Amino acid sequence: MEDHLNNLYDADFLIWVDRQVQLLRSRQFEQLDLQHLTDEIADMGAQLKRELHRRLELLLMHLLKYRYQPERISGSWRGTIREQRRRIQLLLKDAPSLATILDQILAESYNVARNKAADETGLSIDTFPACNPFSREQLLDPDYLPPSDPVSASAMPGN
């Protein structure tokens, strides 16, 4: 039986999932593919954390671009900021325990966002603060947009 479940897991993941659900619902625990099932459940939590990382990176990158490249602000940037906040709120609603590690994930995400903002804007990495300048409240506030930084804007090439 175990070889059959392993083959099914490798051959067609969706069918494997459906089979595991059937076995759980019918309380046929002895037939479960426990090794793969355990791995998949563990991965579900990791996926939620990775999703929060991605959303925070996008949000932070766009907030940095908004603040330090004000002459290029677009509706697209505002839309991305709004959408990432909405999706972060959904993640926090679906998995409230993510809020307990939000600050840790935020610190890690900021460094990635800072580098991406420098890459996308062509501005020096030193243009952007080494530490996250946005509070948790500002990040999650659906109406918050950062003020533009006229010093960095005037130091840009072509100004």
Short mmCIF file of C-alpha atoms in Angstrom, two decimals:
data_model
loop_
_atom_site.label_atom_id
_atom_site.label_comp_id
_atom_site.label_asym_id
_atom_site.label_seq_id
_atom_site.Cartn_x
_atom_site.Cartn_y
_atom_site.Cartn_z
CA MET A 1 0.00 0.00 0.00
CA GLU A 2 2.79 2.42 0.88
CA ASP A 3 4.45 2.00 -2.54
CA HIS A 4 1.13 2.71 -4.23
CA LEU A 5 0.71 5.95 -2.21
CA ASN A 6 4.29 7.01 -2.92
CA ASN A 7 3.76 6.38 -6.64
CA LEU A 8 0.49 8.30 -6.54
CA TYR A 9 2.17 11.21 -4.73
CA ASP A 10 4.85 11.37 -7.42
CA ALA A 11 2.54 10.68 -10.36
CA ASP A 12 -0.43 12.96 -9.65
CA PHE A 13 -0.33 15.18 -6.61
CA LEU A 14 -3.97 16.28 -6.88
CA ILE A 15 -5.25 12.71 -6.92
CA TRP A 16 -2.96 11.96 -3.96
CA VAL A 17 -4.44 14.92 -2.04
CA ASP A 18 -8.00 13.83 -2.81
CA ARG A 19 -7.17 10.32 -1.63
CA GLN A 20 -5.69 11.59 1.63
CA VAL A 21 -8.80 13.68 2.26
CA GLN A 22 -11.02 10.66 1.63
CA LEU A 23 -8.96 8.55 4.04
CA LEU A 24 -9.08 11.23 6.72
CA ARG A 25 -12.82 11.74 6.38
CA SER A 26 -13.49 8.03 6.55
CA ARG A 27 -11.09 7.77 9.52
CA GLN A 28 -8.91 5.20 7.74
CA PHE A 29 -5.80 6.55 9.40
CA GLU A 30 -3.73 3.39 8.92
CA GLN A 31 -3.87 3.89 5.13
CA LEU A 32 -2.64 7.50 5.16
CA ASP A 33 0.65 8.39 3.50
CA LEU A 34 1.94 9.87 6.75
CA GLN A 35 5.43 10.78 5.54
CA HIS A 36 4.24 12.88 2.60
CA LEU A 37 1.21 14.17 4.50
CA THR A 38 3.42 15.43 7.33
CA ASP A 39 5.79 17.08 4.85
CA GLU A 40 2.92 18.79 3.03
CA ILE A 41 1.36 20.12 6.23
CA ALA A 42 4.71 21.51 7.35
CA ASP A 43 5.16 23.14 3.95
CA MET A 44 1.77 24.85 4.21
CA GLY A 45 3.02 26.95 7.13
CA ALA A 46 6.25 27.75 5.32
CA GLN A 47 4.25 28.84 2.25
CA LEU A 48 2.25 31.31 4.33
CA LYS A 49 5.47 32.83 5.66
CA ARG A 50 6.96 33.03 2.15
CA GLU A 51 3.77 34.68 0.90
CA LEU A 52 3.95 37.29 3.66
CA HIS A 53 7.61 37.92 2.77
CA ARG A 54 6.74 38.46 -0.91
CA ARG A 55 3.85 40.78 -0.13
CA LEU A 56 5.91 42.85 2.31
CA GLU A 57 8.81 43.08 -0.15
CA LEU A 58 6.52 44.42 -2.87
CA LEU A 59 4.80 46.83 -0.51
CA LEU A 60 8.05 48.16 0.93
CA MET A 61 9.70 48.47 -2.48
CA HIS A 62 6.80 50.53 -3.81
CA LEU A 63 6.65 52.70 -0.70
CA LEU A 64 10.37 53.41 -1.08
CA LYS A 65 9.98 54.21 -4.76
CA TYR A 66 7.00 56.44 -3.92
CA ARG A 67 9.02 58.34 -1.34
CA TYR A 68 12.34 58.63 -3.15
CA GLN A 69 11.25 58.94 -6.76
CA PRO A 70 8.21 61.25 -6.50
CA GLU A 71 8.38 62.46 -10.09
CA ARG A 72 7.63 58.91 -11.25
CA ILE A 73 4.66 58.20 -8.98
CA SER A 74 1.96 56.44 -10.92
CA GLY A 75 -1.45 54.98 -10.42
CA SER A 76 0.18 51.61 -10.89
CA TRP A 77 2.39 52.17 -7.84
CA ARG A 78 -0.59 53.25 -5.74
CA GLY A 79 -2.52 50.22 -7.00
CA THR A 80 0.32 47.89 -6.07
CA ILE A 81 0.58 49.45 -2.61
CA ARG A 82 -3.18 49.06 -2.08
CA GLU A 83 -3.24 45.47 -3.39
CA GLN A 84 -0.29 44.32 -1.27
CA ARG A 85 -1.87 45.79 1.86
CA ARG A 86 -5.13 44.04 1.06
CA ARG A 87 -3.38 40.71 0.57
CA ILE A 88 -1.31 41.13 3.73
CA GLN A 89 -4.49 41.80 5.69
CA LEU A 90 -6.05 38.64 4.21
CA LEU A 91 -3.00 36.61 5.19
CA LEU A 92 -3.13 37.99 8.74
CA LYS A 93 -6.85 37.25 8.92
CA ASP A 94 -6.42 33.67 7.67
CA ALA A 95 -3.37 33.03 9.86
CA PRO A 96 -3.42 35.43 12.84
CA SER A 97 -0.26 33.85 14.26
CA LEU A 98 1.65 35.50 11.39
CA ALA A 99 1.17 38.79 13.27
CA THR A 100 3.46 37.46 16.02
CA ILE A 101 6.34 37.13 13.55
CA LEU A 102 5.46 40.11 11.37
CA ASP A 103 8.25 42.30 12.77
CA GLN A 104 10.87 39.61 12.14
CA ILE A 105 9.64 39.02 8.59
CA LEU A 106 9.43 42.77 8.05
CA ALA A 107 13.09 43.28 8.94
CA GLU A 108 14.14 40.54 6.52
CA SER A 109 11.81 41.78 3.77
CA TYR A 110 13.03 45.36 4.06
CA ASN A 111 16.57 44.49 3.03
CA VAL A 112 15.32 42.72 -0.09
CA ALA A 113 12.91 45.58 -0.88
CA ARG A 114 15.67 48.16 -0.46
CA ASN A 115 17.88 46.36 -2.97
CA LYS A 116 15.02 45.90 -5.42
CA ALA A 117 14.07 49.58 -5.12
CA ALA A 118 17.65 50.58 -5.90
CA ASP A 119 17.72 48.21 -8.88
CA GLU A 120 14.38 49.43 -10.26
CA THR A 121 14.97 53.15 -9.74
CA GLY A 122 18.63 53.29 -10.66
CA LEU A 123 19.23 55.23 -7.46
CA SER A 124 22.15 54.38 -5.20
CA ILE A 125 21.34 51.91 -2.44
CA ASP A 126 22.50 54.62 -0.04
CA THR A 127 19.52 56.73 -1.10
CA PHE A 128 17.30 54.40 0.91
CA PRO A 129 17.57 54.16 4.70
CA ALA A 130 19.51 51.16 5.99
CA CYS A 131 16.64 50.43 8.40
CA ASN A 132 12.96 50.33 7.56
CA PRO A 133 11.59 53.89 7.88
CA PHE A 134 7.94 52.79 7.97
CA SER A 135 6.15 51.79 11.13
CA ARG A 136 4.02 48.68 11.24
CA GLU A 137 0.96 50.94 11.51
CA GLN A 138 1.95 52.91 8.41
CA LEU A 139 2.53 49.73 6.44
CA LEU A 140 -0.89 48.35 7.25
CA ASP A 141 -2.79 51.67 7.05
CA PRO A 142 -4.78 51.54 3.80
CA ASP A 143 -4.59 55.33 3.43
CA TYR A 144 -0.94 55.96 4.29
CA LEU A 145 1.36 57.13 1.52
CA PRO A 146 4.83 58.42 2.37
CA PRO A 147 5.76 62.04 1.78
CA SER A 148 8.20 62.50 -1.05
CA ASP A 149 11.82 63.24 -0.22
CA PRO A 150 12.81 66.35 -2.21
CA VAL A 151 16.48 65.97 -1.26
CA SER A 152 16.83 62.59 -2.94
CA ALA A 153 14.69 63.70 -5.87
CA SER A 154 16.92 66.71 -6.56
CA ALA A 155 20.05 64.54 -6.30
CA MET A 156 18.82 62.21 -9.02
CA PRO A 157 20.52 62.13 -12.40
CA GLY A 158 19.04 64.68 -14.77
CA ASN A 159 17.81 67.03 -12.00
#
